[in-house]
JSON list of C-alpha atoms in Angstrom, two decimals:
[
{"chain": "A", "resi": 1, "resn": "UNK", "atom": "CA", "xyz": [0.38, 0.34, 0.13]},
{"chain": "A", "resi": 2, "resn": "UNK", "atom": "CA", "xyz": [1.20, 3.53, -0.89]},
{"chain": "A", "resi": 3, "resn": "UNK", "atom": "CA", "xyz": [2.76, 5.55, 2.19]},
{"chain": "A", "resi": 4, "resn": "UNK", "atom": "CA", "xyz": [0.04, 9.56, 2.09]},
{"chain": "A", "resi": 5, "resn": "UNK", "atom": "CA", "xyz": [2.51, 12.57, 1.12]},
{"chain": "A", "resi": 6, "resn": "UNK", "atom": "CA", "xyz": [2.47, 14.91, 3.80]},
{"chain": "A", "resi": 7, "resn": "UNK", "atom": "CA", "xyz": [3.55, 18.17, 4.17]},
{"chain": "A", "resi": 8, "resn": "UNK", "atom": "CA", "xyz": [3.25, 20.95, 7.15]},
{"chain": "A", "resi": 9, "resn": "UNK", "atom": "CA", "xyz": [1.70, 23.80, 6.77]},
{"chain": "A", "resi": 10, "resn": "UNK", "atom": "CA", "xyz": [1.65, 27.44, 8.38]},
{"chain": "A", "resi": 11, "resn": "UNK", "atom": "CA", "xyz": [-1.15, 30.89, 7.53]},
{"chain": "A", "resi": 12, "resn": "UNK", "atom": "CA", "xyz": [-2.75, 32.43, 9.84]},
{"chain": "A", "resi": 13, "resn": "UNK", "atom": "CA", "xyz": [-7.04, 31.66, 10.53]},
{"chain": "A", "resi": 14, "resn": "UNK", "atom": "CA", "xyz": [-9.43, 34.06, 11.54]},
{"chain": "A", "resi": 15, "resn": "UNK", "atom": "CA", "xyz": [-5.96, 36.43, 12.83]},
{"chain": "A", "resi": 16, "resn": "UNK", "atom": "CA", "xyz": [-4.88, 33.36, 14.61]},
{"chain": "A", "resi": 17, "resn": "UNK", "atom": "CA", "xyz": [-1.44, 31.48, 13.54]},
{"chain": "A", "resi": 18, "resn": "UNK", "atom": "CA", "xyz": [-2.91, 27.48, 12.79]},
{"chain": "A", "resi": 19, "resn": "UNK", "atom": "CA", "xyz": [0.11, 25.17, 13.24]},
{"chain": "A", "resi": 20, "resn": "UNK", "atom": "CA", "xyz": [2.36, 24.33, 12.17]},
{"chain": "A", "resi": 21, "resn": "UNK", "atom": "CA", "xyz": [0.47, 20.79, 10.76]},
{"chain": "A", "resi": 22, "resn": "UNK", "atom": "CA", "xyz": [0.76, 17.59, 8.88]},
{"chain": "A", "resi": 23, "resn": "UNK", "atom": "CA", "xyz": [-1.47, 17.83, 5.80]},
{"chain": "A", "resi": 24, "resn": "UNK", "atom": "CA", "xyz": [-1.53, 15.25, 3.08]},
{"chain": "A", "resi": 25, "resn": "UNK", "atom": "CA", "xyz": [-0.82, 17.52, -0.24]},
{"chain": "A", "resi": 26, "resn": "UNK", "atom": "CA", "xyz": [-3.74, 16.32, -2.21]},
{"chain": "A", "resi": 27, "resn": "UNK", "atom": "CA", "xyz": [-5.85, 18.26, 0.68]},
{"chain": "A", "resi": 28, "resn": "UNK", "atom": "CA", "xyz": [-8.20, 20.62, -0.09]},
{"chain": "A", "resi": 29, "resn": "UNK", "atom": "CA", "xyz": [-8.31, 23.89, 1.70]},
{"chain": "A", "resi": 30, "resn": "UNK", "atom": "CA", "xyz": [-12.40, 23.02, 2.57]},
{"chain": "A", "resi": 31, "resn": "UNK", "atom": "CA", "xyz": [-11.35, 19.85, 4.20]},
{"chain": "A", "resi": 32, "resn": "UNK", "atom": "CA", "xyz": [-8.70, 21.07, 6.25]},
{"chain": "A", "resi": 33, "resn": "UNK", "atom": "CA", "xyz": [-11.01, 23.40, 8.07]},
{"chain": "A", "resi": 34, "resn": "UNK", "atom": "CA", "xyz": [-13.65, 21.62, 7.69]},
{"chain": "A", "resi": 35, "resn": "UNK", "atom": "CA", "xyz": [-11.32, 18.38, 9.25]},
{"chain": "A", "resi": 36, "resn": "UNK", "atom": "CA", "xyz": [-8.35, 19.56, 11.25]},
{"chain": "A", "resi": 37, "resn": "UNK", "atom": "CA", "xyz": [-9.81, 22.71, 12.60]},
{"chain": "A", "resi": 38, "resn": "UNK", "atom": "CA", "xyz": [-13.99, 22.98, 12.88]},
{"chain": "A", "resi": 39, "resn": "UNK", "atom": "CA", "xyz": [-14.35, 25.71, 10.98]},
{"chain": "A", "resi": 40, "resn": "UNK", "atom": "CA", "xyz": [-17.56, 24.28, 8.87]},
{"chain": "A", "resi": 41, "resn": "UNK", "atom": "CA", "xyz": [-19.07, 27.16, 7.35]},
{"chain": "A", "resi": 42, "resn": "UNK", "atom": "CA", "xyz": [-18.04, 27.29, 4.62]},
{"chain": "A", "resi": 43, "resn": "UNK", "atom": "CA", "xyz": [-20.07, 24.82, 2.80]},
{"chain": "A", "resi": 44, "resn": "UNK", "atom": "CA", "xyz": [-19.71, 22.26, 0.22]},
{"chain": "A", "resi": 45, "resn": "UNK", "atom": "CA", "xyz": [-21.04, 22.89, -3.20]},
{"chain": "A", "resi": 46, "resn": "UNK", "atom": "CA", "xyz": [-20.58, 22.56, -6.28]},
{"chain": "A", "resi": 47, "resn": "UNK", "atom": "CA", "xyz": [-17.26, 20.56, -5.34]},
{"chain": "A", "resi": 48, "resn": "UNK", "atom": "CA", "xyz": [-16.58, 22.90, -8.70]},
{"chain": "A", "resi": 49, "resn": "UNK", "atom": "CA", "xyz": [-15.69, 26.01, -7.72]},
{"chain": "A", "resi": 50, "resn": "UNK", "atom": "CA", "xyz": [-19.21, 27.63, -9.44]},
{"chain": "A", "resi": 51, "resn": "UNK", "atom": "CA", "xyz": [-21.98, 27.54, -6.39]},
{"chain": "A", "resi": 52, "resn": "UNK", "atom": "CA", "xyz": [-19.12, 29.55, -4.46]},
{"chain": "A", "resi": 53, "resn": "UNK", "atom": "CA", "xyz": [-20.28, 28.99, -1.49]},
{"chain": "A", "resi": 54, "resn": "UNK", "atom": "CA", "xyz": [-17.24, 28.35, 0.00]},
{"chain": "A", "resi": 55, "resn": "UNK", "atom": "CA", "xyz": [-15.18, 30.91, -0.18]},
{"chain": "A", "resi": 56, "resn": "UNK", "atom": "CA", "xyz": [-12.95, 32.14, 2.34]},
{"chain": "A", "resi": 57, "resn": "UNK", "atom": "CA", "xyz": [-11.08, 35.26, 2.25]},
{"chain": "A", "resi": 58, "resn": "UNK", "atom": "CA", "xyz": [-7.64, 35.37, 1.32]},
{"chain": "A", "resi": 59, "resn": "UNK", "atom": "CA", "xyz": [-6.17, 38.95, 2.66]},
{"chain": "A", "resi": 60, "resn": "UNK", "atom": "CA", "xyz": [-2.89, 39.85, 0.77]},
{"chain": "A", "resi": 61, "resn": "UNK", "atom": "CA", "xyz": [0.36, 41.61, 2.54]},
{"chain": "A", "resi": 62, "resn": "UNK", "atom": "CA", "xyz": [-1.29, 45.47, 1.27]},
{"chain": "A", "resi": 63, "resn": "UNK", "atom": "CA", "xyz": [-4.52, 45.05, 2.47]},
{"chain": "A", "resi": 64, "resn": "UNK", "atom": "CA", "xyz": [-6.60, 44.46, 0.19]},
{"chain": "A", "resi": 65, "resn": "UNK", "atom": "CA", "xyz": [-8.39, 41.31, 0.11]},
{"chain": "A", "resi": 66, "resn": "UNK", "atom": "CA", "xyz": [-10.10, 38.40, -2.86]},
{"chain": "A", "resi": 67, "resn": "UNK", "atom": "CA", "xyz": [-12.35, 35.26, -2.13]},
{"chain": "A", "resi": 68, "resn": "UNK", "atom": "CA", "xyz": [-10.91, 32.38, -2.86]},
{"chain": "A", "resi": 69, "resn": "UNK", "atom": "CA", "xyz": [-13.30, 29.03, -3.47]},
{"chain": "A", "resi": 70, "resn": "UNK", "atom": "CA", "xyz": [-11.46, 26.24, -1.05]},
{"chain": "A", "resi": 71, "resn": "UNK", "atom": "CA", "xyz": [-13.08, 23.64, -2.59]},
{"chain": "A", "resi": 72, "resn": "UNK", "atom": "CA", "xyz": [-10.79, 23.96, -4.72]},
{"chain": "A", "resi": 73, "resn": "UNK", "atom": "CA", "xyz": [-8.04, 24.26, -3.83]},
{"chain": "A", "resi": 74, "resn": "UNK", "atom": "CA", "xyz": [-5.45, 23.22, -1.78]},
{"chain": "A", "resi": 75, "resn": "UNK", "atom": "CA", "xyz": [-5.13, 23.48, 1.95]},
{"chain": "A", "resi": 76, "resn": "UNK", "atom": "CA", "xyz": [-0.36, 24.65, 0.52]},
{"chain": "A", "resi": 77, "resn": "UNK", "atom": "CA", "xyz": [-1.88, 27.42, -1.60]},
{"chain": "A", "resi": 78, "resn": "UNK", "atom": "CA", "xyz": [-2.29, 28.75, 1.37]},
{"chain": "A", "resi": 79, "resn": "UNK", "atom": "CA", "xyz": [0.86, 27.62, 3.28]},
{"chain": "A", "resi": 80, "resn": "UNK", "atom": "CA", "xyz": [1.92, 30.89, 4.95]},
{"chain": "A", "resi": 81, "resn": "UNK", "atom": "CA", "xyz": [-1.07, 33.44, 4.09]},
{"chain": "A", "resi": 82, "resn": "UNK", "atom": "CA", "xyz": [-3.44, 34.93, 6.13]},
{"chain": "A", "resi": 83, "resn": "UNK", "atom": "CA", "xyz": [-8.05, 33.91, 5.59]},
{"chain": "A", "resi": 84, "resn": "UNK", "atom": "CA", "xyz": [-11.12, 34.96, 7.20]},
{"chain": "A", "resi": 85, "resn": "UNK", "atom": "CA", "xyz": [-13.23, 32.16, 7.32]},
{"chain": "A", "resi": 86, "resn": "UNK", "atom": "CA", "xyz": [-17.51, 32.73, 7.92]},
{"chain": "A", "resi": 87, "resn": "UNK", "atom": "CA", "xyz": [-15.93, 32.23, 12.30]},
{"chain": "A", "resi": 88, "resn": "UNK", "atom": "CA", "xyz": [-14.24, 35.28, 12.12]},
{"chain": "A", "resi": 89, "resn": "UNK", "atom": "CA", "xyz": [-16.54, 37.96, 11.00]},
{"chain": "A", "resi": 90, "resn": "UNK", "atom": "CA", "xyz": [-18.56, 38.09, 15.05]},
{"chain": "A", "resi": 91, "resn": "UNK", "atom": "CA", "xyz": [-16.94, 40.09, 17.88]},
{"chain": "A", "resi": 92, "resn": "UNK", "atom": "CA", "xyz": [-16.60, 36.69, 20.35]},
{"chain": "A", "resi": 93, "resn": "UNK", "atom": "CA", "xyz": [-16.58, 37.07, 23.96]},
{"chain": "A", "resi": 94, "resn": "UNK", "atom": "CA", "xyz": [-13.60, 34.71, 25.91]},
{"chain": "A", "resi": 95, "resn": "UNK", "atom": "CA", "xyz": [-15.59, 32.36, 26.32]},
{"chain": "A", "resi": 96, "resn": "UNK", "atom": "CA", "xyz": [-16.15, 31.98, 22.51]},
{"chain": "A", "resi": 97, "resn": "UNK", "atom": "CA", "xyz": [-19.36, 32.74, 21.92]},
{"chain": "A", "resi": 98, "resn": "UNK", "atom": "CA", "xyz": [-20.93, 36.07, 19.78]},
{"chain": "A", "resi": 99, "resn": "UNK", "atom": "CA", "xyz": [-21.31, 37.95, 21.00]},
{"chain": "A", "resi": 100, "resn": "UNK", "atom": "CA", "xyz": [-22.31, 41.22, 18.47]},
{"chain": "A", "resi": 101, "resn": "UNK", "atom": "CA", "xyz": [-22.46, 40.55, 14.34]},
{"chain": "A", "resi": 102, "resn": "UNK", "atom": "CA", "xyz": [-20.59, 42.85, 12.46]},
{"chain": "A", "resi": 103, "resn": "UNK", "atom": "CA", "xyz": [-22.13, 45.82, 10.22]},
{"chain": "A", "resi": 104, "resn": "UNK", "atom": "CA", "xyz": [-21.84, 43.44, 6.83]},
{"chain": "A", "resi": 105, "resn": "UNK", "atom": "CA", "xyz": [-24.14, 40.21, 9.15]},
{"chain": "A", "resi": 106, "resn": "UNK", "atom": "CA", "xyz": [-26.40, 42.59, 10.95]},
{"chain": "A", "resi": 107, "resn": "UNK", "atom": "CA", "xyz": [-27.26, 43.29, 7.42]},
{"chain": "A", "resi": 108, "resn": "UNK", "atom": "CA", "xyz": [-28.25, 40.60, 6.45]},
{"chain": "A", "resi": 109, "resn": "UNK", "atom": "CA", "xyz": [-30.64, 39.47, 9.76]},
{"chain": "A", "resi": 110, "resn": "UNK", "atom": "CA", "xyz": [-31.95, 42.65, 9.41]},
{"chain": "A", "resi": 111, "resn": "UNK", "atom": "CA", "xyz": [-33.28, 41.94, 5.23]},
{"chain": "A", "resi": 112, "resn": "UNK", "atom": "CA", "xyz": [-33.94, 37.80, 6.02]},
{"chain": "A", "resi": 113, "resn": "UNK", "atom": "CA", "xyz": [-30.93, 36.97, 3.68]},
{"chain": "A", "resi": 114, "resn": "UNK", "atom": "CA", "xyz": [-31.25, 33.83, 3.71]},
{"chain": "A", "resi": 115, "resn": "UNK", "atom": "CA", "xyz": [-33.51, 30.88, 3.34]},
{"chain": "A", "resi": 116, "resn": "UNK", "atom": "CA", "xyz": [-31.98, 27.24, 4.17]},
{"chain": "A", "resi": 117, "resn": "UNK", "atom": "CA", "xyz": [-28.82, 29.04, 4.02]},
{"chain": "A", "resi": 118, "resn": "UNK", "atom": "CA", "xyz": [-26.42, 26.92, 2.09]},
{"chain": "A", "resi": 119, "resn": "UNK", "atom": "CA", "xyz": [-24.86, 30.26, 0.84]},
{"chain": "A", "resi": 120, "resn": "UNK", "atom": "CA", "xyz": [-24.98, 32.57, 3.20]},
{"chain": "A", "resi": 121, "resn": "UNK", "atom": "CA", "xyz": [-21.19, 32.01, 4.80]},
{"chain": "A", "resi": 122, "resn": "UNK", "atom": "CA", "xyz": [-20.20, 32.83, 0.60]},
{"chain": "A", "resi": 123, "resn": "UNK", "atom": "CA", "xyz": [-22.23, 35.61, -0.02]},
{"chain": "A", "resi": 124, "resn": "UNK", "atom": "CA", "xyz": [-21.50, 37.26, 3.36]},
{"chain": "A", "resi": 125, "resn": "UNK", "atom": "CA", "xyz": [-17.72, 36.47, 1.64]},
{"chain": "A", "resi": 126, "resn": "UNK", "atom": "CA", "xyz": [-17.62, 38.48, -0.75]},
{"chain": "A", "resi": 127, "resn": "UNK", "atom": "CA", "xyz": [-19.84, 41.21, 0.59]},
{"chain": "A", "resi": 128, "resn": "UNK", "atom": "CA", "xyz": [-17.41, 41.61, 3.26]},
{"chain": "A", "resi": 129, "resn": "UNK", "atom": "CA", "xyz": [-14.27, 42.21, 0.23]},
{"chain": "A", "resi": 130, "resn": "UNK", "atom": "CA", "xyz": [-16.60, 44.87, -2.07]},
{"chain": "A", "resi": 131, "resn": "UNK", "atom": "CA", "xyz": [-17.81, 46.98, 1.67]},
{"chain": "A", "resi": 132, "resn": "UNK", "atom": "CA", "xyz": [-13.80, 46.78, 2.12]},
{"chain": "A", "resi": 133, "resn": "UNK", "atom": "CA", "xyz": [-13.06, 47.58, -1.96]},
{"chain": "A", "resi": 134, "resn": "UNK", "atom": "CA", "xyz": [-14.60, 50.35, -0.85]},
{"chain": "A", "resi": 135, "resn": "UNK", "atom": "CA", "xyz": [-14.00, 51.66, 1.84]},
{"chain": "A", "resi": 136, "resn": "UNK", "atom": "CA", "xyz": [-10.53, 52.75, -0.11]},
{"chain": "A", "resi": 137, "resn": "UNK", "atom": "CA", "xyz": [-11.88, 53.67, -3.44]},
{"chain": "A", "resi": 138, "resn": "UNK", "atom": "CA", "xyz": [-15.93, 54.63, -2.47]},
{"chain": "A", "resi": 139, "resn": "UNK", "atom": "CA", "xyz": [-18.63, 53.98, -5.43]},
{"chain": "A", "resi": 140, "resn": "UNK", "atom": "CA", "xyz": [-20.91, 56.25, -6.83]},
{"chain": "A", "resi": 141, "resn": "UNK", "atom": "CA", "xyz": [-24.31, 56.24, -6.34]},
{"chain": "A", "resi": 142, "resn": "UNK", "atom": "CA", "xyz": [-25.27, 56.04, -9.96]},
{"chain": "A", "resi": 143, "resn": "UNK", "atom": "CA", "xyz": [-22.07, 52.34, -10.49]},
{"chain": "A", "resi": 144, "resn": "UNK", "atom": "CA", "xyz": [-23.35, 51.40, -7.11]},
{"chain": "A", "resi": 145, "resn": "UNK", "atom": "CA", "xyz": [-25.98, 48.61, -7.95]},
{"chain": "A", "resi": 146, "resn": "UNK", "atom": "CA", "xyz": [-23.95, 47.16, -10.76]},
{"chain": "A", "resi": 147, "resn": "UNK", "atom": "CA", "xyz": [-20.99, 47.64, -8.17]},
{"chain": "A", "resi": 148, "resn": "UNK", "atom": "CA", "xyz": [-23.08, 44.60, -6.60]},
{"chain": "A", "resi": 149, "resn": "UNK", "atom": "CA", "xyz": [-24.17, 42.71, -8.96]},
{"chain": "A", "resi": 150, "resn": "UNK", "atom": "CA", "xyz": [-20.46, 42.72, -10.14]},
{"chain": "A", "resi": 151, "resn": "UNK", "atom": "CA", "xyz": [-19.79, 41.21, -6.98]},
{"chain": "A", "resi": 152, "resn": "UNK", "atom": "CA", "xyz": [-21.93, 39.03, -5.87]},
{"chain": "A", "resi": 153, "resn": "UNK", "atom": "CA", "xyz": [-23.38, 38.19, -9.25]},
{"chain": "A", "resi": 154, "resn": "UNK", "atom": "CA", "xyz": [-20.82, 34.33, -9.59]},
{"chain": "A", "resi": 155, "resn": "UNK", "atom": "CA", "xyz": [-22.80, 33.82, -6.40]},
{"chain": "A", "resi": 156, "resn": "UNK", "atom": "CA", "xyz": [-25.58, 30.89, -6.28]},
{"chain": "A", "resi": 157, "resn": "UNK", "atom": "CA", "xyz": [-28.79, 30.73, -5.06]},
{"chain": "A", "resi": 158, "resn": "UNK", "atom": "CA", "xyz": [-30.47, 27.28, -4.47]},
{"chain": "A", "resi": 159, "resn": "UNK", "atom": "CA", "xyz": [-33.06, 29.13, -3.18]},
{"chain": "A", "resi": 160, "resn": "UNK", "atom": "CA", "xyz": [-33.61, 31.94, -5.29]},
{"chain": "A", "resi": 161, "resn": "UNK", "atom": "CA", "xyz": [-32.43, 34.41, -1.93]},
{"chain": "A", "resi": 162, "resn": "UNK", "atom": "CA", "xyz": [-30.60, 37.41, -4.43]},
{"chain": "A", "resi": 163, "resn": "UNK", "atom": "CA", "xyz": [-32.84, 39.68, -4.05]},
{"chain": "A", "resi": 164, "resn": "UNK", "atom": "CA", "xyz": [-32.23, 39.90, -0.89]},
{"chain": "A", "resi": 165, "resn": "UNK", "atom": "CA", "xyz": [-28.49, 39.12, -0.48]},
{"chain": "A", "resi": 166, "resn": "UNK", "atom": "CA", "xyz": [-28.44, 42.00, -2.13]},
{"chain": "A", "resi": 167, "resn": "UNK", "atom": "CA", "xyz": [-30.46, 44.41, -0.35]},
{"chain": "A", "resi": 168, "resn": "UNK", "atom": "CA", "xyz": [-28.90, 43.62, 2.49]},
{"chain": "A", "resi": 169, "resn": "UNK", "atom": "CA", "xyz": [-25.27, 44.66, 0.69]},
{"chain": "A", "resi": 170, "resn": "UNK", "atom": "CA", "xyz": [-26.87, 47.11, -0.79]},
{"chain": "A", "resi": 171, "resn": "UNK", "atom": "CA", "xyz": [-27.94, 49.05, 3.07]},
{"chain": "A", "resi": 172, "resn": "UNK", "atom": "CA", "xyz": [-24.69, 48.01, 4.63]},
{"chain": "A", "resi": 173, "resn": "UNK", "atom": "CA", "xyz": [-22.59, 50.61, 2.18]},
{"chain": "A", "resi": 174, "resn": "UNK", "atom": "CA", "xyz": [-24.77, 52.49, 2.41]},
{"chain": "A", "resi": 175, "resn": "UNK", "atom": "CA", "xyz": [-25.27, 52.47, 6.17]},
{"chain": "A", "resi": 176, "resn": "UNK", "atom": "CA", "xyz": [-21.29, 52.95, 6.06]},
{"chain": "A", "resi": 177, "resn": "UNK", "atom": "CA", "xyz": [-21.09, 56.13, 3.80]},
{"chain": "A", "resi": 178, "resn": "UNK", "atom": "CA", "xyz": [-19.76, 53.77, 0.37]},
{"chain": "A", "resi": 179, "resn": "UNK", "atom": "CA", "xyz": [-20.99, 55.48, -1.59]},
{"chain": "A", "resi": 180, "resn": "UNK", "atom": "CA", "xyz": [-19.93, 58.58, -3.39]},
{"chain": "A", "resi": 181, "resn": "UNK", "atom": "CA", "xyz": [-22.74, 61.75, -4.07]},
{"chain": "A", "resi": 182, "resn": "UNK", "atom": "CA", "xyz": [-22.80, 62.91, -7.52]}
]
């Protein structure tokens, strides 16, 4: 029987250093998060990177971030990198319980922007990346709808919750003052 090939993996997840952990060479990041870290908020939907229920946020050294589809990206791609999962957005108390949602999560709840919620982590992460981008360069009011569509439009919701996801993202962007008038 062939021996499973592993390598050490070290990264930062939700601000916490992880590793080194011996991880199989071909392990997908979603499996690492679920099986090694107990972080099950990222969802395995299509397993082909199409639905984007699995996305996490990859933070870059220059302060920018991007969505990463982790059902098709190996865990070792993230060696030495920083990611955020859906579990890292809310504020937690000393006991680990959630004490406050972040503004994006709050708007998603306020707008009932979920049905089965399977795709919600991907949408929240996408909206987070969008908001962070708009904090650096606000969007003109005339371009707001198209900007939201561009950021969220690749995510798939089987329950047809798109309208509420878009409304929640728009409300968060407006509340945070990320729209330029005129």
